[in-house]
């Protein structure tokens, strides 16, 4: 068919008319400018604070991008401030006001949990069960910043990485003062104080009271003082000074060159690794103390220089021995662990062991026997008897 005939054929079918309508219709359509591609952002929870007010715990957080759905805020016990070792308290967040996009949200948690006698940190995590598909889940955790709270008759104290000062005083109220901030409690309602001060060179002082204390110094050169009840003191790493006070106390120096003094009461003293000094003072009733120190854990010393009576001690025996009449009995876990002894000024009988001993008398009559090992004996003032024993002395 000729070309012209084909055109007539399509014309008769209405092709040109239809095409023209389509063009006119397209020209009347609204015009849109192209938009840049945009990414839809999911809700993001950002924890901003983890504090206490003396009674409760508070976790502050922000909600970014879009409203969140319900989630849990959980408090964990952590051995290092990072690992989430055990959940100890949880608060469910369902209030729409606390789920809305915005900053400065806060939930309050009234803590209630059993407290193990170990050192640990507290860590708060928002969206603990990972229920929300967040755009960023690296900012959900926060280590507890120092503070004080109460749960089940126990006052809890946590320090930070700085040098913290804690004072515990009993009067009409039990006052717990951490770095200048004081929290007061009814003595009948509080059974004990548990303090974990963590890093830093920390100091704990306590007045005479019948509330048992649980004190952890953590890393650093700490000074911990117990009260008049049965206290548990653990210095941790660093050169610590532990003073049990009155009562049947347990004091553990940890790694470092530690200074341990049980004072009155039947005390357990354990210097652990390092060159430790065990001090026995002038109290009239020092009690029956048990000393855990083992051979090879450092060069350790018994110090009786403050004693107000005659001192008798044999560093080689592990049975209970009366060191100061009517005042002090000591039992050693290992008869080859204590190297040195310093006597008082009212006469001393000091016997060494197979280690290299340094035995020092006082200003009165002293009887010093070195035993095996390379020993140094010093009688001081007064009429003294010195027996070097075996070894190069």
PDB file of N, CA and C in Angstrom, residues 11-113:
ATOM      1  N   UNK A  11      -5.428   7.742   9.797  1.00  0.00           N
ATOM      2  CA  UNK A  11      -6.233   8.930  10.065  1.00  0.00           C
ATOM      3  C   UNK A  11      -7.688   8.554  10.256  1.00  0.00           C
ATOM      4  N   UNK A  12      -8.147   7.642   9.391  1.00  0.00           N
ATOM      5  CA  UNK A  12      -9.523   7.211   9.523  1.00  0.00           C
ATOM      6  C   UNK A  12      -9.755   6.475  10.853  1.00  0.00           C
ATOM      7  N   UNK A  13      -8.716   5.846  11.362  1.00  0.00           N
ATOM      8  CA  UNK A  13      -8.849   5.159  12.651  1.00  0.00           C
ATOM      9  C   UNK A  13      -8.811   6.112  13.845  1.00  0.00           C
ATOM     10  N   UNK A  14      -8.525   7.400  13.596  1.00  0.00           N
ATOM     11  CA  UNK A  14      -8.525   8.390  14.678  1.00  0.00           C
ATOM     12  C   UNK A  14      -7.203   8.508  15.408  1.00  0.00           C
ATOM     13  N   UNK A  15      -6.138   8.014  14.825  1.00  0.00           N
ATOM     14  CA  UNK A  15      -4.846   8.035  15.513  1.00  0.00           C
ATOM     15  C   UNK A  15      -4.394   9.446  15.832  1.00  0.00           C
ATOM     16  N   UNK A  16      -4.472  10.364  14.905  1.00  0.00           N
ATOM     17  CA  UNK A  16      -3.980  11.725  15.107  1.00  0.00           C
ATOM     18  C   UNK A  16      -4.797  12.434  16.178  1.00  0.00           C
ATOM     19  N   UNK A  17      -6.084  12.218  16.182  1.00  0.00           N
ATOM     20  CA  UNK A  17      -6.932  12.877  17.155  1.00  0.00           C
ATOM     21  C   UNK A  17      -6.609  12.412  18.582  1.00  0.00           C
ATOM     22  N   UNK A  18      -6.416  11.104  18.706  1.00  0.00           N
ATOM     23  CA  UNK A  18      -6.095  10.562  20.028  1.00  0.00           C
ATOM     24  C   UNK A  18      -4.764  11.080  20.528  1.00  0.00           C
ATOM     25  N   UNK A  19      -3.768  11.143  19.649  1.00  0.00           N
ATOM     26  CA  UNK A  19      -2.446  11.606  20.051  1.00  0.00           C
ATOM     27  C   UNK A  19      -2.487  13.056  20.468  1.00  0.00           C
ATOM     28  N   UNK A  20      -3.272  13.884  19.778  1.00  0.00           N
ATOM     29  CA  UNK A  20      -3.351  15.293  20.132  1.00  0.00           C
ATOM     30  C   UNK A  20      -4.034  15.488  21.486  1.00  0.00           C
ATOM     31  N   UNK A  21      -5.055  14.670  21.775  1.00  0.00           N
ATOM     32  CA  UNK A  21      -5.695  14.767  23.085  1.00  0.00           C
ATOM     33  C   UNK A  21      -4.707  14.437  24.200  1.00  0.00           C
ATOM     34  N   UNK A  22      -3.929  13.414  23.965  1.00  0.00           N
ATOM     35  CA  UNK A  22      -2.977  12.998  24.982  1.00  0.00           C
ATOM     36  C   UNK A  22      -1.968  14.087  25.269  1.00  0.00           C
ATOM     37  N   UNK A  23      -1.522  14.780  24.229  1.00  0.00           N
ATOM     38  CA  UNK A  23      -0.543  15.849  24.439  1.00  0.00           C
ATOM     39  C   UNK A  23      -1.168  17.011  25.192  1.00  0.00           C
ATOM     40  N   UNK A  24      -2.413  17.390  24.839  1.00  0.00           N
ATOM     41  CA  UNK A  24      -3.054  18.484  25.542  1.00  0.00           C
ATOM     42  C   UNK A  24      -3.293  18.124  27.015  1.00  0.00           C
ATOM     43  N   UNK A  25      -3.676  16.866  27.285  1.00  0.00           N
ATOM     44  CA  UNK A  25      -3.911  16.440  28.669  1.00  0.00           C
ATOM     45  C   UNK A  25      -2.634  16.509  29.495  1.00  0.00           C
ATOM     46  N   UNK A  26      -1.522  16.090  28.840  1.00  0.00           N
ATOM     47  CA  UNK A  26      -0.255  16.129  29.574  1.00  0.00           C
ATOM     48  C   UNK A  26       0.170  17.542  29.894  1.00  0.00           C
ATOM     49  N   UNK A  27      -0.148  18.475  29.024  1.00  0.00           N
ATOM     50  CA  UNK A  27       0.273  19.861  29.253  1.00  0.00           C
ATOM     51  C   UNK A  27      -0.468  20.504  30.418  1.00  0.00           C
ATOM     52  N   UNK A  28      -1.656  19.959  30.762  1.00  0.00           N
ATOM     53  CA  UNK A  28      -2.434  20.515  31.866  1.00  0.00           C
ATOM     54  C   UNK A  28      -2.096  19.886  33.225  1.00  0.00           C
ATOM     55  N   UNK A  29      -1.236  18.863  33.274  1.00  0.00           N
ATOM     56  CA  UNK A  29      -0.887  18.220  34.543  1.00  0.00           C
ATOM     57  C   UNK A  29      -0.053  19.157  35.409  1.00  0.00           C
ATOM     58  N   UNK A  30      -0.201  19.129  36.754  1.00  0.00           N
ATOM     59  CA  UNK A  30       0.635  19.967  37.633  1.00  0.00           C
ATOM     60  C   UNK A  30       2.101  19.558  37.527  1.00  0.00           C
ATOM     61  N   UNK A  31       2.977  20.536  37.659  1.00  0.00           N
ATOM     62  CA  UNK A  31       4.409  20.306  37.530  1.00  0.00           C
ATOM     63  C   UNK A  31       5.047  20.226  38.924  1.00  0.00           C
ATOM     64  N   UNK A  32       5.940  19.255  39.146  1.00  0.00           N
ATOM     65  CA  UNK A  32       6.657  19.065  40.415  1.00  0.00           C
ATOM     66  C   UNK A  32       8.150  19.142  40.181  1.00  0.00           C
ATOM     67  N   UNK A  33       8.837  19.818  41.138  1.00  0.00           N
ATOM     68  CA  UNK A  33      10.288  19.824  41.077  1.00  0.00           C
ATOM     69  C   UNK A  33      10.814  18.558  41.752  1.00  0.00           C
ATOM     70  N   UNK A  34      11.861  17.980  41.238  1.00  0.00           N
ATOM     71  CA  UNK A  34      12.417  16.752  41.834  1.00  0.00           C
ATOM     72  C   UNK A  34      12.938  17.019  43.245  1.00  0.00           C
ATOM     73  N   UNK A  35      12.739  16.067  44.185  1.00  0.00           N
ATOM     74  CA  UNK A  35      13.202  16.169  45.568  1.00  0.00           C
ATOM     75  C   UNK A  35      14.462  15.334  45.762  1.00  0.00           C
ATOM     76  N   UNK A  36      15.316  15.804  46.706  1.00  0.00           N
ATOM     77  CA  UNK A  36      16.491  15.020  47.048  1.00  0.00           C
ATOM     78  C   UNK A  36      16.055  13.777  47.822  1.00  0.00           C
ATOM     79  N   UNK A  37      16.724  12.662  47.643  1.00  0.00           N
ATOM     80  CA  UNK A  37      16.372  11.453  48.398  1.00  0.00           C
ATOM     81  C   UNK A  37      16.642  11.650  49.881  1.00  0.00           C
ATOM     82  N   UNK A  38      15.721  11.188  50.745  1.00  0.00           N
ATOM     83  CA  UNK A  38      15.868  11.348  52.189  1.00  0.00           C
ATOM     84  C   UNK A  38      15.765   9.982  52.881  1.00  0.00           C
ATOM     85  N   UNK A  39      16.557   9.836  53.985  1.00  0.00           N
ATOM     86  CA  UNK A  39      16.555   8.597  54.748  1.00  0.00           C
ATOM     87  C   UNK A  39      15.634   8.734  55.958  1.00  0.00           C
ATOM     88  N   UNK A  40      14.766   7.775  56.183  1.00  0.00           N
ATOM     89  CA  UNK A  40      13.884   7.779  57.340  1.00  0.00           C
ATOM     90  C   UNK A  40      14.658   7.259  58.547  1.00  0.00           C
ATOM     91  N   UNK A  41      14.732   8.065  59.666  1.00  0.00           N
ATOM     92  CA  UNK A  41      15.513   7.714  60.838  1.00  0.00           C
ATOM     93  C   UNK A  41      14.628   7.076  61.901  1.00  0.00           C
ATOM     94  N   UNK A  42      15.127   5.995  62.511  1.00  0.00           N
ATOM     95  CA  UNK A  42      14.405   5.332  63.589  1.00  0.00           C
ATOM     96  C   UNK A  42      14.666   6.061  64.899  1.00  0.00           C
ATOM     97  N   UNK A  43      13.873   5.723  65.913  1.00  0.00           N
ATOM     98  CA  UNK A  43      14.076   6.318  67.233  1.00  0.00           C
ATOM     99  C   UNK A  43      15.451   5.942  67.769  1.00  0.00           C
ATOM    100  N   UNK A  44      16.049   6.876  68.492  1.00  0.00           N
ATOM    101  CA  UNK A  44      17.363   6.634  69.089  1.00  0.00           C
ATOM    102  C   UNK A  44      17.325   7.086  70.539  1.00  0.00           C
ATOM    103  N   UNK A  45      17.643   6.175  71.470  1.00  0.00           N
ATOM    104  CA  UNK A  45      17.695   6.486  72.894  1.00  0.00           C
ATOM    105  C   UNK A  45      19.144   6.756  73.286  1.00  0.00           C
ATOM    106  N   UNK A  46      19.363   7.855  73.989  1.00  0.00           N
ATOM    107  CA  UNK A  46      20.710   8.241  74.421  1.00  0.00           C
ATOM    108  C   UNK A  46      20.674   8.476  75.929  1.00  0.00           C
ATOM    109  N   UNK A  47      21.350   7.623  76.701  1.00  0.00           N
ATOM    110  CA  UNK A  47      21.377   7.811  78.152  1.00  0.00           C
ATOM    111  C   UNK A  47      22.346   8.939  78.485  1.00  0.00           C
ATOM    112  N   UNK A  48      21.901   9.860  79.340  1.00  0.00           N
ATOM    113  CA  UNK A  48      22.689  11.053  79.651  1.00  0.00           C
ATOM    114  C   UNK A  48      23.209  11.081  81.085  1.00  0.00           C
ATOM    115  N   UNK A  49      22.540  10.396  82.014  1.00  0.00           N
ATOM    116  CA  UNK A  49      22.963  10.469  83.413  1.00  0.00           C
ATOM    117  C   UNK A  49      22.496   9.241  84.173  1.00  0.00           C
ATOM    118  N   UNK A  50      23.232   8.935  85.245  1.00  0.00           N
ATOM    119  CA  UNK A  50      22.880   7.849  86.163  1.00  0.00           C
ATOM    120  C   UNK A  50      23.312   8.310  87.550  1.00  0.00           C
ATOM    121  N   UNK A  51      22.346   8.753  88.357  1.00  0.00           N
ATOM    122  CA  UNK A  51      22.644   9.409  89.626  1.00  0.00           C
ATOM    123  C   UNK A  51      21.767   8.839  90.742  1.00  0.00           C
ATOM    124  N   UNK A  52      21.957   9.386  91.950  1.00  0.00           N
ATOM    125  CA  UNK A  52      21.148   9.004  93.108  1.00  0.00           C
ATOM    126  C   UNK A  52      20.891  10.232  93.960  1.00  0.00           C
ATOM    127  N   UNK A  53      19.846  10.154  94.795  1.00  0.00           N
ATOM    128  CA  UNK A  53      19.479  11.293  95.647  1.00  0.00           C
ATOM    129  C   UNK A  53      19.532  10.960  97.133  1.00  0.00           C
ATOM    130  N   UNK A  54      20.228   9.875  97.478  1.00  0.00           N
ATOM    131  CA  UNK A  54      20.274   9.427  98.860  1.00  0.00           C
ATOM    132  C   UNK A  54      19.300   8.311  99.155  1.00  0.00           C
ATOM    133  N   UNK A  55      18.268   8.180  98.313  1.00  0.00           N
ATOM    134  CA  UNK A  55      17.265   7.125  98.485  1.00  0.00           C
ATOM    135  C   UNK A  55      17.122   6.312  97.201  1.00  0.00           C
ATOM    136  N   UNK A  56      16.762   6.981  96.102  1.00  0.00           N
ATOM    137  CA  UNK A  56      16.471   6.307  94.844  1.00  0.00           C
ATOM    138  C   UNK A  56      17.573   6.521  93.811  1.00  0.00           C
ATOM    139  N   UNK A  57      17.479   5.736  92.728  1.00  0.00           N
ATOM    140  CA  UNK A  57      18.357   5.881  91.574  1.00  0.00           C
ATOM    141  C   UNK A  57      17.603   6.596  90.460  1.00  0.00           C
ATOM    142  N   UNK A  58      18.302   7.374  89.663  1.00  0.00           N
ATOM    143  CA  UNK A  58      17.696   8.133  88.570  1.00  0.00           C
ATOM    144  C   UNK A  58      18.516   7.936  87.294  1.00  0.00           C
ATOM    145  N   UNK A  59      17.803   7.642  86.200  1.00  0.00           N
ATOM    146  CA  UNK A  59      18.445   7.479  84.898  1.00  0.00           C
ATOM    147  C   UNK A  59      17.849   8.502  83.943  1.00  0.00           C
ATOM    148  N   UNK A  60      18.672   9.395  83.418  1.00  0.00           N
ATOM    149  CA  UNK A  60      18.228  10.412  82.472  1.00  0.00           C
ATOM    150  C   UNK A  60      18.604  10.038  81.053  1.00  0.00           C
ATOM    151  N   UNK A  61      17.711  10.352  80.097  1.00  0.00           N
ATOM    152  CA  UNK A  61      17.967   9.956  78.709  1.00  0.00           C
ATOM    153  C   UNK A  61      17.231  10.894  77.758  1.00  0.00           C
ATOM    154  N   UNK A  62      17.622  10.872  76.488  1.00  0.00           N
ATOM    155  CA  UNK A  62      16.961  11.609  75.413  1.00  0.00           C
ATOM    156  C   UNK A  62      16.355  10.625  74.425  1.00  0.00           C
ATOM    157  N   UNK A  63      15.263  11.057  73.763  1.00  0.00           N
ATOM    158  CA  UNK A  63      14.673  10.302  72.658  1.00  0.00           C
ATOM    159  C   UNK A  63      14.835  11.147  71.400  1.00  0.00           C
ATOM    160  N   UNK A  64      15.536  10.637  70.419  1.00  0.00           N
ATOM    161  CA  UNK A  64      15.828  11.383  69.202  1.00  0.00           C
ATOM    162  C   UNK A  64      15.106  10.780  68.002  1.00  0.00           C
ATOM    163  N   UNK A  65      14.918  11.611  66.964  1.00  0.00           N
ATOM    164  CA  UNK A  65      14.417  11.227  65.634  1.00  0.00           C
ATOM    165  C   UNK A  65      12.909  10.996  65.600  1.00  0.00           C
ATOM    166  N   UNK A  66      12.387  10.075  66.366  1.00  0.00           N
ATOM    167  CA  UNK A  66      10.944   9.824  66.404  1.00  0.00           C
ATOM    168  C   UNK A  66      10.589   9.197  67.742  1.00  0.00           C
ATOM    169  N   UNK A  67       9.285   9.179  68.049  1.00  0.00           N
ATOM    170  CA  UNK A  67       8.834   8.636  69.327  1.00  0.00           C
ATOM    171  C   UNK A  67       9.250   7.174  69.476  1.00  0.00           C
ATOM    172  N   UNK A  68       9.552   6.796  70.706  1.00  0.00           N
ATOM    173  CA  UNK A  68       9.940   5.421  70.990  1.00  0.00           C
ATOM    174  C   UNK A  68       8.727   4.609  71.417  1.00  0.00           C
ATOM    175  N   UNK A  69       8.839   3.315  71.277  1.00  0.00           N
ATOM    176  CA  UNK A  69       7.859   2.405  71.863  1.00  0.00           C
ATOM    177  C   UNK A  69       8.355   2.005  73.254  1.00  0.00           C
ATOM    178  N   UNK A  70       7.519   1.278  73.995  1.00  0.00           N
ATOM    179  CA  UNK A  70       7.856   0.924  75.375  1.00  0.00           C
ATOM    180  C   UNK A  70       9.178   0.156  75.444  1.00  0.00           C
ATOM    181  N   UNK A  71       9.932   0.406  76.522  1.00  0.00           N
ATOM    182  CA  UNK A  71      11.228  -0.259  76.693  1.00  0.00           C
ATOM    183  C   UNK A  71      11.557  -0.362  78.177  1.00  0.00           C
ATOM    184  N   UNK A  72      12.597  -1.141  78.500  1.00  0.00           N
ATOM    185  CA  UNK A  72      13.049  -1.331  79.878  1.00  0.00           C
ATOM    186  C   UNK A  72      14.309  -0.517  80.148  1.00  0.00           C
ATOM    187  N   UNK A  73      14.380   0.028  81.361  1.00  0.00           N
ATOM    188  CA  UNK A  73      15.630   0.571  81.892  1.00  0.00           C
ATOM    189  C   UNK A  73      16.087  -0.398  82.978  1.00  0.00           C
ATOM    190  N   UNK A  74      17.281  -0.963  82.819  1.00  0.00           N
ATOM    191  CA  UNK A  74      17.770  -1.993  83.731  1.00  0.00           C
ATOM    192  C   UNK A  74      19.099  -1.579  84.344  1.00  0.00           C
ATOM    193  N   UNK A  75      19.242  -1.859  85.642  1.00  0.00           N
ATOM    194  CA  UNK A  75      20.486  -1.618  86.362  1.00  0.00           C
ATOM    195  C   UNK A  75      21.223  -2.950  86.476  1.00  0.00           C
ATOM    196  N   UNK A  76      22.502  -2.934  86.129  1.00  0.00           N
ATOM    197  CA  UNK A  76      23.319  -4.141  86.156  1.00  0.00           C
ATOM    198  C   UNK A  76      24.464  -4.009  87.157  1.00  0.00           C
ATOM    199  N   UNK A  77      24.846  -5.132  87.710  1.00  0.00           N
ATOM    200  CA  UNK A  77      26.095  -5.233  88.454  1.00  0.00           C
ATOM    201  C   UNK A  77      27.200  -5.571  87.459  1.00  0.00           C
ATOM    202  N   UNK A  78      28.322  -4.859  87.547  1.00  0.00           N
ATOM    203  CA  UNK A  78      29.403  -5.023  86.577  1.00  0.00           C
ATOM    204  C   UNK A  78      30.739  -5.128  87.293  1.00  0.00           C
ATOM    205  N   UNK A  79      31.552  -6.084  86.896  1.00  0.00           N
ATOM    206  CA  UNK A  79      32.859  -6.276  87.528  1.00  0.00           C
ATOM    207  C   UNK A  79      33.858  -5.212  87.121  1.00  0.00           C
ATOM    208  N   UNK A  80      33.659  -4.590  85.951  1.00  0.00           N
ATOM    209  CA  UNK A  80      34.651  -3.635  85.444  1.00  0.00           C
ATOM    210  C   UNK A  80      34.055  -2.342  84.904  1.00  0.00           C
ATOM    211  N   UNK A  81      32.760  -2.139  85.037  1.00  0.00           N
ATOM    212  CA  UNK A  81      32.120  -0.946  84.500  1.00  0.00           C
ATOM    213  C   UNK A  81      31.727  -1.069  83.049  1.00  0.00           C
ATOM    214  N   UNK A  82      32.006  -2.208  82.431  1.00  0.00           N
ATOM    215  CA  UNK A  82      31.670  -2.432  81.019  1.00  0.00           C
ATOM    216  C   UNK A  82      30.764  -3.652  80.875  1.00  0.00           C
ATOM    217  N   UNK A  83      31.219  -4.785  81.387  1.00  0.00           N
ATOM    218  CA  UNK A  83      30.437  -6.017  81.285  1.00  0.00           C
ATOM    219  C   UNK A  83      29.153  -5.912  82.106  1.00  0.00           C
ATOM    220  N   UNK A  84      28.059  -6.411  81.538  1.00  0.00           N
ATOM    221  CA  UNK A  84      26.770  -6.425  82.235  1.00  0.00           C
ATOM    222  C   UNK A  84      26.596  -7.810  82.858  1.00  0.00           C
ATOM    223  N   UNK A  85      27.091  -7.966  84.088  1.00  0.00           N
ATOM    224  CA  UNK A  85      27.195  -9.291  84.690  1.00  0.00           C
ATOM    225  C   UNK A  85      25.871  -9.822  85.230  1.00  0.00           C
ATOM    226  N   UNK A  86      25.088  -8.970  85.888  1.00  0.00           N
ATOM    227  CA  UNK A  86      23.836  -9.441  86.485  1.00  0.00           C
ATOM    228  C   UNK A  86      22.860  -8.285  86.608  1.00  0.00           C
ATOM    229  N   UNK A  87      21.616  -8.498  86.140  1.00  0.00           N
ATOM    230  CA  UNK A  87      20.572  -7.480  86.281  1.00  0.00           C
ATOM    231  C   UNK A  87      20.065  -7.485  87.718  1.00  0.00           C
ATOM    232  N   UNK A  88      19.966  -6.294  88.341  1.00  0.00           N
ATOM    233  CA  UNK A  88      19.537  -6.231  89.739  1.00  0.00           C
ATOM    234  C   UNK A  88      18.279  -5.390  89.926  1.00  0.00           C
ATOM    235  N   UNK A  89      17.884  -4.603  88.923  1.00  0.00           N
ATOM    236  CA  UNK A  89      16.657  -3.800  89.025  1.00  0.00           C
ATOM    237  C   UNK A  89      16.227  -3.387  87.624  1.00  0.00           C
ATOM    238  N   UNK A  90      14.902  -3.360  87.376  1.00  0.00           N
ATOM    239  CA  UNK A  90      14.373  -2.989  86.062  1.00  0.00           C
ATOM    240  C   UNK A  90      13.140  -2.113  86.222  1.00  0.00           C
ATOM    241  N   UNK A  91      13.031  -1.081  85.393  1.00  0.00           N
ATOM    242  CA  UNK A  91      11.862  -0.202  85.347  1.00  0.00           C
ATOM    243  C   UNK A  91      11.332  -0.183  83.915  1.00  0.00           C
ATOM    244  N   UNK A  92      10.040  -0.530  83.730  1.00  0.00           N
ATOM    245  CA  UNK A  92       9.412  -0.510  82.408  1.00  0.00           C
ATOM    246  C   UNK A  92       8.931   0.903  82.113  1.00  0.00           C
ATOM    247  N   UNK A  93       9.255   1.437  80.937  1.00  0.00           N
ATOM    248  CA  UNK A  93       8.847   2.781  80.532  1.00  0.00           C
ATOM    249  C   UNK A  93       7.719   2.654  79.516  1.00  0.00           C
ATOM    250  N   UNK A  94       6.509   3.101  79.906  1.00  0.00           N
ATOM    251  CA  UNK A  94       5.340   3.032  79.025  1.00  0.00           C
ATOM    252  C   UNK A  94       4.636   4.367  78.872  1.00  0.00           C
ATOM    253  N   UNK A  95       4.924   5.331  79.712  1.00  0.00           N
ATOM    254  CA  UNK A  95       4.294   6.650  79.676  1.00  0.00           C
ATOM    255  C   UNK A  95       4.632   7.341  78.357  1.00  0.00           C
ATOM    256  N   UNK A  96       3.621   7.783  77.630  1.00  0.00           N
ATOM    257  CA  UNK A  96       3.844   8.418  76.327  1.00  0.00           C
ATOM    258  C   UNK A  96       4.718   9.658  76.444  1.00  0.00           C
ATOM    259  N   UNK A  97       4.623  10.360  77.574  1.00  0.00           N
ATOM    260  CA  UNK A  97       5.455  11.551  77.750  1.00  0.00           C
ATOM    261  C   UNK A  97       6.928  11.186  77.831  1.00  0.00           C
ATOM    262  N   UNK A  98       7.228  10.013  78.363  1.00  0.00           N
ATOM    263  CA  UNK A  98       8.615   9.567  78.479  1.00  0.00           C
ATOM    264  C   UNK A  98       9.109   8.864  77.227  1.00  0.00           C
ATOM    265  N   UNK A  99       8.187   8.614  76.288  1.00  0.00           N
ATOM    266  CA  UNK A  99       8.555   7.975  75.023  1.00  0.00           C
ATOM    267  C   UNK A  99       8.637   8.969  73.873  1.00  0.00           C
ATOM    268  N   UNK A 100       8.182  10.202  74.113  1.00  0.00           N
ATOM    269  CA  UNK A 100       8.122  11.202  73.048  1.00  0.00           C
ATOM    270  C   UNK A 100       9.505  11.743  72.716  1.00  0.00           C
ATOM    271  N   UNK A 101       9.657  12.184  71.471  1.00  0.00           N
ATOM    272  CA  UNK A 101      10.909  12.819  71.060  1.00  0.00           C
ATOM    273  C   UNK A 101      11.190  14.009  71.966  1.00  0.00           C
ATOM    274  N   UNK A 102      12.398  14.092  72.492  1.00  0.00           N
ATOM    275  CA  UNK A 102      12.758  15.194  73.366  1.00  0.00           C
ATOM    276  C   UNK A 102      13.945  14.846  74.238  1.00  0.00           C
ATOM    277  N   UNK A 103      14.423  15.837  74.974  1.00  0.00           N
ATOM    278  CA  UNK A 103      15.569  15.658  75.860  1.00  0.00           C
ATOM    279  C   UNK A 103      15.134  15.802  77.315  1.00  0.00           C
ATOM    280  N   UNK A 104      15.985  15.350  78.218  1.00  0.00           N
ATOM    281  CA  UNK A 104      15.730  15.535  79.645  1.00  0.00           C
ATOM    282  C   UNK A 104      14.739  14.577  80.258  1.00  0.00           C
ATOM    283  N   UNK A 105      14.439  13.451  79.607  1.00  0.00           N
ATOM    284  CA  UNK A 105      13.574  12.447  80.231  1.00  0.00           C
ATOM    285  C   UNK A 105      14.309  11.794  81.407  1.00  0.00           C
ATOM    286  N   UNK A 106      13.542  11.342  82.402  1.00  0.00           N
ATOM    287  CA  UNK A 106      14.162  10.692  83.562  1.00  0.00           C
ATOM    288  C   UNK A 106      13.210   9.676  84.163  1.00  0.00           C
ATOM    289  N   UNK A 107      13.749   8.518  84.532  1.00  0.00           N
ATOM    290  CA  UNK A 107      12.981   7.514  85.266  1.00  0.00           C
ATOM    291  C   UNK A 107      13.625   7.325  86.636  1.00  0.00           C
ATOM    292  N   UNK A 108      12.790   7.068  87.630  1.00  0.00           N
ATOM    293  CA  UNK A 108      13.243   6.854  89.003  1.00  0.00           C
ATOM    294  C   UNK A 108      13.066   5.389  89.357  1.00  0.00           C
ATOM    295  N   UNK A 109      14.113   4.797  89.905  1.00  0.00           N
ATOM    296  CA  UNK A 109      14.089   3.387  90.270  1.00  0.00           C
ATOM    297  C   UNK A 109      14.325   3.274  91.770  1.00  0.00           C
ATOM    298  N   UNK A 110      13.371   2.675  92.473  1.00  0.00           N
ATOM    299  CA  UNK A 110      13.541   2.393  93.901  1.00  0.00           C
ATOM    300  C   UNK A 110      14.248   1.046  94.021  1.00  0.00           C
ATOM    301  N   UNK A 111      15.534   1.032  94.335  1.00  0.00           N
ATOM    302  CA  UNK A 111      16.296  -0.224  94.288  1.00  0.00           C
ATOM    303  C   UNK A 111      15.888  -1.185  95.390  1.00  0.00           C
ATOM    304  N   UNK A 112      15.935  -2.456  95.060  1.00  0.00           N
ATOM    305  CA  UNK A 112      15.680  -3.510  96.032  1.00  0.00           C
ATOM    306  C   UNK A 112      16.367  -4.769  95.525  1.00  0.00           C
ATOM    307  N   UNK A 113      17.505  -5.109  96.125  1.00  0.00           N
ATOM    308  CA  UNK A 113      18.259  -6.262  95.643  1.00  0.00           C
ATOM    309  C   UNK A 113      19.171  -6.785  96.743  1.00  0.00           C
TER     310      UNK A 113
END
